[in-house]
Coordinates of C-alpha atoms in Angstrom, one line a residue:
Chain A
M1 CA 20.9 -73.0 46.2
S2 CA 21.1 -69.4 45.0
I3 CA 24.4 -67.5 46.3
L4 CA 22.8 -63.4 47.4
I5 CA 24.0 -60.4 46.7
K6 CA 23.7 -57.6 48.9
G7 CA 23.7 -54.5 47.7
A8 CA 23.2 -53.7 44.0
G9 CA 25.3 -50.3 42.9
V10 CA 28.6 -51.3 40.2
A11 CA 30.2 -54.0 42.8
G12 CA 26.6 -56.1 42.9
L13 CA 25.6 -55.8 38.9
V14 CA 28.9 -56.5 37.9
L15 CA 29.3 -60.0 40.1
A16 CA 25.9 -60.8 39.4
Y17 CA 25.2 -60.8 35.8
E18 CA 28.9 -62.7 35.9
L19 CA 27.7 -65.4 38.3
R20 CA 24.9 -65.8 36.1
R21 CA 27.0 -66.1 33.2
R22 CA 28.5 -69.5 34.7
G23 CA 25.5 -70.6 35.1
L24 CA 24.6 -69.7 39.6
N25 CA 21.5 -68.8 40.7
V26 CA 21.9 -65.5 42.4
T27 CA 19.5 -63.0 43.9
L28 CA 20.3 -59.5 44.5
N29 CA 18.6 -57.5 47.1
D30 CA 18.9 -53.8 47.4
T31 CA 17.7 -51.3 50.2
A32 CA 17.1 -48.9 47.5
P33 CA 14.4 -48.2 45.3
S34 CA 16.4 -49.7 42.2
G35 CA 19.9 -50.7 41.6
G36 CA 22.8 -48.0 40.8
H37 CA 22.0 -45.9 43.6
G38 CA 25.1 -44.8 45.9
A39 CA 28.4 -43.8 45.0
S40 CA 27.8 -45.8 41.3
Y41 CA 25.3 -42.9 40.9
Y42 CA 28.2 -40.2 41.0
A43 CA 30.6 -42.2 38.8
G44 CA 32.1 -40.7 36.0
G45 CA 32.1 -44.0 34.4
M46 CA 36.3 -43.8 33.3
L47 CA 38.2 -46.9 32.3
A48 CA 41.3 -45.5 32.7
P49 CA 43.7 -47.1 34.3
W50 CA 47.0 -45.5 33.1
C51 CA 45.6 -42.3 34.1
E52 CA 44.7 -43.7 37.6
R53 CA 48.4 -44.6 38.1
E54 CA 49.6 -41.0 38.4
S55 CA 48.2 -41.6 42.1
A56 CA 46.5 -45.7 42.6
N57 CA 48.9 -48.5 42.9
E58 CA 49.8 -51.0 40.4
T59 CA 47.2 -53.8 42.1
V60 CA 44.4 -51.1 40.6
F61 CA 45.9 -51.2 37.0
E62 CA 45.9 -54.1 36.3
L63 CA 42.3 -55.0 37.8
G64 CA 41.4 -52.2 35.7
L65 CA 43.2 -53.8 32.5
S66 CA 40.3 -55.9 31.1
A67 CA 37.2 -53.3 32.2
A68 CA 36.8 -51.9 29.0
D69 CA 36.8 -54.6 27.0
W70 CA 34.4 -56.7 30.3
W71 CA 31.8 -53.7 29.3
E72 CA 32.0 -53.8 26.3
Q73 CA 31.0 -57.7 26.3
A74 CA 28.2 -57.5 28.6
L75 CA 26.9 -54.4 27.3
P76 CA 28.0 -53.6 23.2
G77 CA 28.1 -50.5 22.1
L78 CA 27.8 -48.4 25.3
V79 CA 31.7 -48.0 26.3
H80 CA 33.3 -44.9 24.1
R81 CA 37.4 -46.3 23.1
K82 CA 38.2 -42.7 22.5
G83 CA 41.2 -42.5 25.1
T84 CA 41.8 -39.7 27.9
L85 CA 42.7 -36.3 27.3
V86 CA 45.0 -34.5 30.1
V87 CA 45.7 -31.1 29.6
A88 CA 47.1 -28.0 32.5
Q89 CA 47.1 -24.4 31.9
N90 CA 50.0 -22.7 31.1
R91 CA 50.4 -21.5 34.6
D92 CA 50.6 -25.4 35.8
R93 CA 52.3 -26.9 32.6
V94 CA 54.6 -28.8 35.0
E95 CA 51.9 -30.3 36.3
L96 CA 51.9 -32.0 33.0
E97 CA 55.5 -33.4 33.5
R98 CA 54.9 -34.3 36.7
F99 CA 51.9 -36.5 36.1
A100 CA 54.4 -37.6 32.7
K101 CA 56.4 -39.4 34.9
R102 CA 54.2 -41.0 37.0
T103 CA 52.2 -42.8 34.3
N104 CA 52.7 -44.6 31.1
G105 CA 50.9 -45.5 27.8
Y106 CA 50.4 -42.0 26.7
Q107 CA 51.9 -40.1 23.3
W108 CA 52.7 -36.4 23.9
L109 CA 51.0 -34.1 21.8
D110 CA 51.8 -29.8 20.9
E111 CA 49.1 -27.9 19.7
N112 CA 48.1 -28.6 17.0
G113 CA 47.9 -32.2 17.9
V114 CA 44.9 -31.1 21.0
A115 CA 43.0 -29.2 18.4
A116 CA 43.1 -32.4 16.3
L117 CA 42.4 -34.7 18.8
E118 CA 39.1 -31.9 20.8
P119 CA 38.8 -29.0 18.0
A120 CA 36.7 -27.3 20.1
L121 CA 40.0 -27.0 22.3
A122 CA 42.7 -25.1 19.3
G123 CA 44.4 -22.6 20.7
R124 CA 43.3 -23.2 24.4
F125 CA 46.0 -25.7 25.1
Q126 CA 49.9 -26.2 24.1
R127 CA 50.6 -29.5 25.9
G128 CA 49.1 -32.1 26.7
L129 CA 48.7 -35.5 26.9
Y130 CA 46.7 -38.5 25.2
F131 CA 46.2 -42.0 26.6
A132 CA 44.8 -43.5 23.7
G133 CA 43.8 -47.3 25.9
E134 CA 41.7 -45.5 28.1
A135 CA 37.9 -45.9 27.5
H136 CA 34.4 -44.2 28.9
L137 CA 30.8 -45.6 29.9
D138 CA 27.7 -43.9 31.0
P139 CA 27.8 -45.0 34.2
R140 CA 24.2 -44.7 35.1
K141 CA 22.8 -46.0 31.7
A142 CA 25.4 -49.1 32.2
L143 CA 24.1 -49.7 35.5
R144 CA 20.1 -49.0 34.4
S145 CA 20.8 -52.1 30.7
L146 CA 23.3 -54.5 33.8
Q147 CA 19.8 -54.5 35.6
E148 CA 17.5 -55.0 32.7
K149 CA 19.7 -57.6 31.7
L150 CA 19.5 -59.3 34.6
E151 CA 15.9 -60.0 35.1
N152 CA 15.7 -60.9 32.0
C153 CA 18.2 -64.4 32.6
G154 CA 15.9 -64.9 36.3
V155 CA 18.3 -63.1 38.2
T156 CA 15.9 -62.9 41.6
M157 CA 15.9 -59.4 42.5
S158 CA 14.3 -57.6 45.3
F159 CA 14.5 -53.5 46.2
S160 CA 13.3 -51.1 48.3
Q161 CA 13.8 -53.6 52.2
R162 CA 16.3 -55.9 53.2
L163 CA 15.3 -59.4 52.9
A164 CA 12.9 -61.5 54.8
T165 CA 13.9 -65.0 53.5
P166 CA 16.5 -66.0 56.5
L167 CA 20.2 -66.3 55.3
R168 CA 20.8 -69.6 55.6
T169 CA 18.6 -70.1 53.3
F170 CA 21.4 -69.3 50.6
S171 CA 25.1 -70.8 49.9
S172 CA 26.6 -68.1 50.0
V173 CA 26.4 -64.2 50.9
V174 CA 27.9 -60.9 48.8
D175 CA 28.2 -57.8 50.6
C176 CA 28.7 -55.5 47.9
T177 CA 26.9 -52.6 49.9
G178 CA 29.9 -50.4 49.4
P179 CA 30.1 -47.3 52.3
S180 CA 27.1 -48.8 54.0
A181 CA 29.0 -51.6 55.5
I182 CA 31.6 -48.9 57.2
G183 CA 32.1 -49.8 60.5
T184 CA 31.5 -53.7 60.1
I185 CA 34.6 -53.9 58.2
K186 CA 37.7 -53.9 59.4
G187 CA 39.2 -50.8 57.9
L188 CA 36.5 -49.4 56.3
R189 CA 36.7 -45.8 55.2
G190 CA 33.8 -42.9 53.5
V191 CA 36.2 -40.9 51.0
R192 CA 33.8 -38.2 49.9
G193 CA 32.8 -37.2 46.6
E194 CA 31.3 -34.1 44.4
M195 CA 30.4 -33.9 41.3
L196 CA 28.2 -31.4 38.7
M197 CA 26.5 -32.0 35.5
L198 CA 26.3 -29.2 33.6
E199 CA 24.9 -29.0 29.5
T200 CA 25.4 -27.0 27.0
R201 CA 25.5 -26.9 23.0
D202 CA 28.8 -24.3 23.0
I203 CA 31.2 -26.6 22.8
Q204 CA 31.3 -30.6 21.7
L205 CA 33.2 -33.2 23.4
T206 CA 34.3 -36.8 22.7
R207 CA 36.2 -38.1 25.2
T208 CA 37.3 -37.3 29.1
V209 CA 39.1 -34.6 29.6
R210 CA 41.3 -34.4 32.7
V211 CA 42.8 -31.1 33.5
L212 CA 45.9 -30.5 35.8
H213 CA 46.0 -28.6 38.4
P214 CA 47.9 -28.7 41.7
R215 CA 44.8 -28.4 44.1
H216 CA 42.0 -30.2 42.0
P217 CA 42.6 -32.7 39.6
I218 CA 39.3 -32.6 37.9
Y219 CA 38.0 -34.6 35.3
I220 CA 34.9 -33.8 32.4
V221 CA 33.4 -36.5 30.4
P222 CA 30.8 -35.7 27.4
R223 CA 27.9 -38.0 28.1
G224 CA 26.3 -37.1 25.3
E225 CA 23.4 -34.4 24.0
G226 CA 25.1 -31.8 25.5
R227 CA 25.8 -32.9 28.7
F228 CA 28.8 -33.6 30.5
M229 CA 29.9 -34.5 33.7
L230 CA 32.4 -32.7 36.1
G231 CA 34.3 -34.5 39.1
A232 CA 35.0 -35.1 41.2
T233 CA 37.0 -33.7 44.7
M234 CA 37.8 -36.1 47.1
I235 CA 37.4 -35.3 51.0
E236 CA 38.2 -37.7 53.8
S237 CA 34.3 -37.6 55.0
N238 CA 32.0 -40.2 56.0
D239 CA 29.1 -37.1 54.9
G240 CA 27.1 -37.8 51.9
S241 CA 25.1 -34.1 52.1
E242 CA 24.8 -32.4 49.5
A243 CA 27.0 -31.1 47.0
S244 CA 29.6 -28.2 48.8
A245 CA 29.5 -24.7 47.7
R246 CA 32.9 -24.3 47.8
S247 CA 33.2 -27.8 45.7
I248 CA 31.0 -26.8 43.2
M249 CA 32.7 -23.7 42.8
E250 CA 36.5 -25.1 42.4
L251 CA 34.2 -27.5 39.4
L252 CA 32.8 -24.9 37.3
N253 CA 36.2 -23.0 37.5
I254 CA 38.2 -25.6 36.3
A255 CA 35.6 -26.2 33.6
F256 CA 35.6 -22.8 32.4
A257 CA 39.4 -22.4 32.8
L258 CA 39.1 -25.8 30.4
H259 CA 36.8 -23.6 28.1
P260 CA 34.7 -19.9 28.6
A261 CA 31.7 -21.9 26.9
F262 CA 30.8 -23.7 29.8
G263 CA 29.9 -20.6 31.7
E264 CA 27.3 -19.9 29.8
A265 CA 25.9 -24.1 30.7
R266 CA 23.4 -24.7 32.4
I267 CA 23.6 -26.6 35.7
L268 CA 21.6 -30.2 35.1
E269 CA 22.6 -31.6 38.5
T270 CA 25.0 -31.5 41.7
G271 CA 25.0 -34.7 43.5
A272 CA 27.3 -36.2 46.3
G273 CA 28.5 -39.7 47.7
V274 CA 30.4 -41.3 49.5
R275 CA 33.0 -44.0 48.3
P276 CA 34.3 -46.9 50.3
A277 CA 37.6 -47.0 50.8
F278 CA 40.7 -49.3 52.7
I279 CA 44.5 -47.7 54.1
N280 CA 46.2 -47.9 50.5
N281 CA 42.6 -47.1 48.6
T282 CA 42.8 -50.5 46.7
P283 CA 39.7 -52.4 46.6
R284 CA 39.7 -55.9 48.2
I285 CA 37.9 -58.8 48.6
V286 CA 37.2 -59.4 52.0
K287 CA 35.5 -62.6 54.4
T288 CA 32.4 -61.4 56.3
R289 CA 30.5 -63.2 58.9
D290 CA 28.0 -64.4 56.2
G291 CA 30.5 -65.0 53.6
I292 CA 32.6 -62.6 51.6
A293 CA 32.6 -59.2 50.2
I294 CA 33.6 -56.9 48.0
T295 CA 34.3 -53.6 48.6
G296 CA 36.9 -50.6 48.9
L297 CA 36.5 -49.7 45.3
Y298 CA 36.9 -46.4 45.8
R299 CA 37.2 -44.0 43.6
H300 CA 37.5 -47.0 40.7
G301 CA 34.3 -48.8 40.6
F302 CA 33.4 -48.9 37.3
L303 CA 36.7 -49.8 36.8
A304 CA 38.2 -52.7 39.5
A305 CA 34.3 -54.6 39.3
P306 CA 34.8 -56.7 36.1
A307 CA 38.0 -58.3 37.5
L308 CA 36.9 -58.2 40.9
A309 CA 33.3 -60.5 39.7
K310 CA 35.4 -62.0 38.0
E311 CA 37.7 -63.3 41.3
A312 CA 35.0 -63.7 43.4
A313 CA 33.0 -66.0 41.4
D314 CA 36.2 -68.3 41.2
L315 CA 36.5 -68.6 44.8
L316 CA 32.7 -68.7 45.0
Q317 CA 32.8 -71.4 42.1
R318 CA 35.5 -73.3 43.9
S319 CA 33.9 -73.2 47.8
R320 CA 30.5 -74.4 46.4
R321 CA 32.7 -76.9 44.5
K322 CA 34.3 -78.0 47.9
G323 CA 31.2 -78.2 49.7
A324 CA 29.4 -80.2 47.3
A325 CA 32.6 -83.0 47.2
Chain B
M1 CA 68.3 -32.4 70.1
A2 CA 64.9 -31.4 71.4
F3 CA 63.2 -28.3 71.5
C4 CA 60.8 -27.2 73.2
L5 CA 56.8 -25.9 71.4
Y6 CA 54.5 -24.6 74.1
G7 CA 55.9 -26.9 77.2
T8 CA 55.9 -29.8 74.1
T9 CA 59.5 -31.5 73.6
V10 CA 60.3 -32.8 70.4
R11 CA 63.1 -34.0 69.3
S12 CA 62.2 -34.6 65.3
R13 CA 62.5 -30.9 63.3
L14 CA 60.4 -32.3 61.2
L15 CA 56.1 -31.2 60.9
L16 CA 54.0 -33.0 58.3
G17 CA 50.7 -32.2 56.5
T18 CA 48.2 -34.8 56.0
A19 CA 46.5 -33.8 52.4
R20 CA 46.5 -34.6 49.5
Y21 CA 49.0 -38.5 50.1
P22 CA 47.8 -41.0 46.9
S23 CA 46.7 -42.9 50.3
P24 CA 46.8 -43.1 54.6
L25 CA 48.5 -45.6 53.5
D26 CA 50.9 -43.7 52.1
L27 CA 50.4 -40.7 54.5
S28 CA 51.3 -43.3 57.8
A29 CA 54.5 -44.4 55.5
A30 CA 55.6 -41.1 55.6
V31 CA 55.4 -40.7 58.8
R32 CA 57.0 -43.4 60.6
Q33 CA 59.9 -43.2 57.9
S34 CA 60.5 -39.7 58.5
G35 CA 60.5 -39.9 62.7
T36 CA 57.6 -36.7 62.1
E37 CA 56.2 -36.4 65.6
I38 CA 54.1 -33.0 64.6
V39 CA 51.5 -33.7 61.9
T40 CA 49.4 -31.4 61.2
V41 CA 45.5 -31.5 59.9
S42 CA 42.8 -29.2 57.7
L43 CA 39.9 -29.2 59.6
R44 CA 37.7 -27.9 56.6
R45 CA 39.1 -29.8 53.7
E46 CA 40.1 -32.9 55.1
T47 CA 37.0 -33.7 57.1
A48 CA 34.4 -31.6 55.7
G49 CA 34.0 -29.3 58.7
G50 CA 33.8 -32.0 61.2
R51 CA 31.5 -33.6 60.1
T52 CA 31.9 -37.4 60.4
G53 CA 35.4 -36.6 59.9
G54 CA 35.4 -40.7 60.7
G55 CA 38.4 -43.4 59.4
F56 CA 41.0 -40.2 58.4
I57 CA 40.4 -39.1 61.6
E58 CA 40.8 -42.0 63.7
M59 CA 43.7 -42.9 61.1
I60 CA 45.2 -39.6 62.3
R61 CA 44.6 -40.6 66.2
D62 CA 46.1 -44.0 65.5
L63 CA 50.0 -42.6 64.1
G64 CA 50.6 -42.0 67.5
V65 CA 52.2 -38.4 66.6
H66 CA 50.9 -35.2 68.2
V67 CA 48.3 -33.0 66.0
L68 CA 48.0 -30.2 65.2
P69 CA 45.4 -29.2 63.6
N70 CA 45.3 -26.0 60.9
T71 CA 42.8 -23.9 59.8
A72 CA 43.8 -23.5 55.9
G73 CA 41.2 -22.5 53.9
C74 CA 39.6 -20.3 56.2
H75 CA 39.8 -16.9 54.6
A76 CA 38.2 -14.2 57.2
V77 CA 39.3 -13.9 61.6
S78 CA 35.6 -14.8 62.4
E79 CA 35.7 -18.5 60.2
A80 CA 39.4 -19.6 62.2
V81 CA 37.6 -18.9 65.4
L82 CA 35.2 -21.5 64.9
T83 CA 37.6 -24.0 62.8
A84 CA 40.0 -23.3 65.5
K85 CA 37.4 -23.9 68.7
M86 CA 36.2 -27.1 66.3
A87 CA 40.0 -28.4 66.0
R88 CA 39.9 -28.2 69.8
D89 CA 36.7 -30.2 70.5
L90 CA 37.9 -33.0 68.0
F91 CA 41.6 -33.3 68.7
R92 CA 41.4 -32.0 72.3
T93 CA 44.2 -30.1 71.6
N94 CA 45.0 -26.1 72.4
W95 CA 47.2 -25.9 69.4
I96 CA 45.7 -24.7 66.4
K97 CA 48.2 -23.5 63.2
L98 CA 46.7 -20.2 62.4
E99 CA 46.4 -19.8 58.2
L100 CA 44.3 -16.9 56.9
I101 CA 44.4 -17.1 53.4
G102 CA 44.6 -13.2 52.3
H103 CA 45.1 -14.2 47.8
Q104 CA 43.4 -16.6 46.1
D105 CA 46.6 -17.3 43.5
T106 CA 49.7 -16.6 46.0
L107 CA 47.9 -17.9 49.2
Q108 CA 49.9 -15.5 51.0
P109 CA 48.7 -15.1 54.4
D110 CA 46.1 -11.8 55.2
V111 CA 48.6 -10.8 58.1
F112 CA 46.3 -8.1 59.3
Q113 CA 44.0 -10.7 60.2
L114 CA 46.1 -13.3 61.5
V115 CA 47.0 -10.7 63.9
E116 CA 44.1 -9.9 65.0
A117 CA 42.5 -14.0 65.3
A118 CA 46.6 -14.7 67.4
R119 CA 45.3 -12.4 69.8
I120 CA 41.8 -13.5 70.1
L121 CA 42.8 -17.3 70.7
S122 CA 45.4 -16.7 72.4
D123 CA 43.0 -15.1 74.7
E124 CA 40.9 -17.8 74.3
G125 CA 44.1 -20.3 75.8
F126 CA 44.9 -22.0 72.5
E127 CA 48.6 -22.1 71.7
V128 CA 48.9 -20.3 68.0
F129 CA 51.4 -21.3 65.1
P130 CA 51.1 -18.6 63.0
Y131 CA 52.0 -19.3 59.4
T132 CA 53.3 -15.5 58.8
T133 CA 55.7 -14.1 55.9
D134 CA 59.1 -13.2 56.5
D135 CA 58.3 -9.7 57.6
L136 CA 60.0 -8.4 61.2
V137 CA 57.3 -6.3 62.2
V138 CA 54.3 -9.3 61.5
G139 CA 56.7 -11.2 63.5
E140 CA 56.8 -8.8 66.5
R141 CA 53.3 -8.5 66.6
L142 CA 52.0 -11.4 66.3
L143 CA 54.5 -12.0 69.4
Q144 CA 52.0 -9.4 71.5
A145 CA 49.4 -10.9 71.0
G146 CA 50.2 -14.0 72.8
C147 CA 51.6 -16.7 69.8
K148 CA 55.5 -17.7 71.4
V149 CA 56.6 -19.9 67.6
L150 CA 56.5 -18.7 64.7
M151 CA 55.9 -19.9 60.9
P152 CA 57.1 -17.7 58.5
W153 CA 57.1 -19.0 54.5
C154 CA 60.1 -19.4 52.6
A155 CA 57.6 -19.2 49.2
P156 CA 54.2 -19.9 48.4
I157 CA 52.5 -23.1 49.3
G158 CA 53.2 -25.8 47.7
S159 CA 55.4 -23.7 44.7
A160 CA 58.2 -25.8 45.2
M161 CA 61.2 -22.5 45.1
G162 CA 62.6 -22.8 48.2
P163 CA 64.0 -20.0 50.1
Q164 CA 63.6 -17.1 47.5
N165 CA 64.2 -14.7 50.5
I166 CA 67.6 -15.5 52.3
P167 CA 68.4 -11.8 53.7
A168 CA 64.8 -11.4 55.5
L169 CA 65.4 -15.4 56.9
R170 CA 68.3 -14.5 58.1
S171 CA 66.6 -11.5 59.8
M172 CA 63.8 -12.7 61.5
R173 CA 66.3 -15.2 62.9
A174 CA 68.3 -12.7 64.3
E175 CA 65.1 -10.5 65.3
F176 CA 63.5 -13.0 67.5
P177 CA 66.6 -15.6 68.7
D178 CA 64.9 -17.1 71.5
I179 CA 61.3 -18.0 69.6
P180 CA 61.1 -21.2 68.0
L181 CA 60.9 -20.2 64.0
I182 CA 59.6 -22.7 61.5
V183 CA 59.6 -22.5 57.9
D184 CA 56.2 -23.7 57.3
A185 CA 55.6 -23.9 52.9
G186 CA 57.4 -23.2 49.5
M187 CA 60.6 -26.0 49.6
G188 CA 60.0 -28.7 46.7
R189 CA 63.5 -30.3 47.9
P190 CA 65.7 -31.3 51.1
S191 CA 68.2 -29.1 50.1
H192 CA 65.9 -26.1 50.3
A193 CA 65.4 -27.4 54.2
T194 CA 69.0 -27.3 54.5
T195 CA 69.3 -24.0 54.0
V196 CA 66.5 -22.4 56.1
M197 CA 68.4 -25.2 58.9
E198 CA 71.6 -23.7 58.4
L199 CA 70.2 -20.1 59.0
G200 CA 69.6 -21.7 62.5
Y201 CA 66.3 -22.3 62.2
D202 CA 63.9 -25.2 65.0
A203 CA 62.1 -26.7 61.7
V204 CA 60.5 -27.1 58.9
L205 CA 56.7 -28.0 58.0
L206 CA 56.0 -29.4 55.2
N207 CA 53.3 -30.8 52.8
T208 CA 53.2 -31.0 48.8
A209 CA 56.9 -31.8 48.6
V210 CA 56.1 -35.1 50.4
S211 CA 52.9 -36.1 49.2
G212 CA 53.6 -35.4 45.9
A213 CA 56.7 -36.9 45.6
G214 CA 56.6 -40.3 43.9
D215 CA 58.0 -42.2 46.5
P216 CA 56.1 -39.8 49.4
A217 CA 57.9 -42.4 52.3
S218 CA 60.8 -41.8 51.1
M219 CA 61.1 -38.3 50.8
A220 CA 60.2 -37.5 54.0
R221 CA 62.7 -39.8 55.1
A222 CA 65.1 -37.4 52.6
F223 CA 63.6 -34.8 53.9
A224 CA 64.7 -35.7 57.7
L225 CA 67.8 -35.8 57.4
A226 CA 68.6 -33.0 55.2
I227 CA 67.2 -30.9 58.0
E228 CA 69.0 -32.8 60.7
A229 CA 72.3 -32.5 58.2
G230 CA 71.3 -28.8 58.5
K231 CA 70.6 -28.3 62.3
L232 CA 74.0 -29.8 62.6
G233 CA 76.0 -27.7 60.4
Y234 CA 74.4 -25.1 61.5
D235 CA 75.8 -26.0 65.9
A236 CA 78.7 -27.1 64.7
G237 CA 79.7 -23.3 63.9
L238 CA 79.5 -22.9 59.2
L239 CA 82.4 -21.3 57.7
E240 CA 82.3 -17.9 56.4
P241 CA 82.5 -17.6 52.9
R242 CA 85.3 -15.0 52.1
D243 CA 86.9 -14.1 48.6
M244 CA 90.1 -15.6 48.2
A245 CA 91.5 -19.9 48.8
V246 CA 92.8 -20.7 51.9
P247 CA 95.0 -23.6 51.8
S248 CA 94.0 -26.3 54.4
T249 CA 97.4 -27.4 54.7
P250 CA 99.9 -25.5 55.1
V251 CA 102.5 -24.5 52.1
I252 CA 105.5 -23.2 53.1
G253 CA 107.5 -25.9 55.0
K254 CA 106.7 -28.6 52.1
G255 CA 109.6 -30.4 51.0
V256 CA 109.3 -28.7 47.6
F257 CA 107.8 -25.8 46.1
A258 CA 105.5 -25.5 43.5

């Protein structure tokens, strides 16, 4: 009997891959026209457990430690292990101290150190923090590749509609629908996020750069070919409508502060999505009426999905063995 | 000792902002551990203009404390009035923390628009808590506009600098002896709160000092204790400083003179 995964965002696709790798039959269904829609589509794709520790708790950190290895093993060549550079404008330099106090796994850089890592930023920042162990990937590319792999290894996939097959024909049902489950899973809420994609050939960055600012901590992730993803706001709301002018203005402002060359960049895209989150902003696997749900991934989808998928797969295999016995 | 804000009696003299905690769980722990009875909520930023605020608003309601909605992020009278009306519908309260930002960098209030908006809102039945400077004349105008509480800053929002102009805060207290005065914005550490409470202020409103702390719940409690200490000290009657030493036990009459 097959396991049904509802939702083909990062949680669903990663779980499907993990289950298939363990030799289980998997059916994947999403009401969107293809995988990787929703919050996953707008993700930064940072695999940055040390930086996230600034506001996330120990659980998220531990879930995230193995993420880069999982992605590298699943999709060789897609993970960029270049670390994270954290900087702040001169007037906000106390924010760097604050960030350093809340995290570990970094080294302090002086002006030359910043320039050595990112020559484009030479002379712009007197100090920085370098988290050498961190990585990033392109979420859209990653999910596309993962979906292709799943198609090629016999995972049944259906899109654009709800599955007609009755649920009882599956051995288990896993809800990976993220924010769509708000209202049905107790304690799940939405946190709106907005992002921006810029294109310019006037500046090169090779790693994620976080710019600390007392009001809006912003990251810029290079996507290659002159593209840069900027994110992300965090607003307590289930509203998934288009990005607001104010938020885009704030993102642009930070980009311009990082380097004035961004002033001439082209705006390729603005986007907004709703992240599913529990009250402690920590993901969990919960029991549902039809099986289990992997949810509450908040801003840690790509970071936490692999470890959660392993946990869920263990759980499903155990219950299957019990069922057989 | 309880005090009264627009007819509502509260015991805790700490008012807590709800923005930028690591998670809502940290916020609710901070509220619980500090014993605060009033939280302020930004309608524009935290709830996307009141559009489906969803879980967060429910969570705030579940805290079981008074909600003081605010107009943070508003730059014009019309915007602030509109936000206040949305807040009234959403939280079913006439309370509004009126915040009209006049300067992008220092976030200092635009006191001219503040007075105008306070008049409009008071006329429409709102109970206005104006975020203002320590200027006495502006304070007077706000009272004339219908405010019955004043909330002067002690330093720019989020700056953590603590009281920058103690003589101004002192004269504000002297000028408005019967008006509840709440220091709003600019505090960084518990001793800052003690300082203003020792000046005779009625309460303190905080956000960043707590939400940005390594352990927000403990910091909230630290502020609550510091506020209580300052209030108790003020009520007990503080000694005025003097230039010369004063021995606490008489020197004459001791068995042995030094």
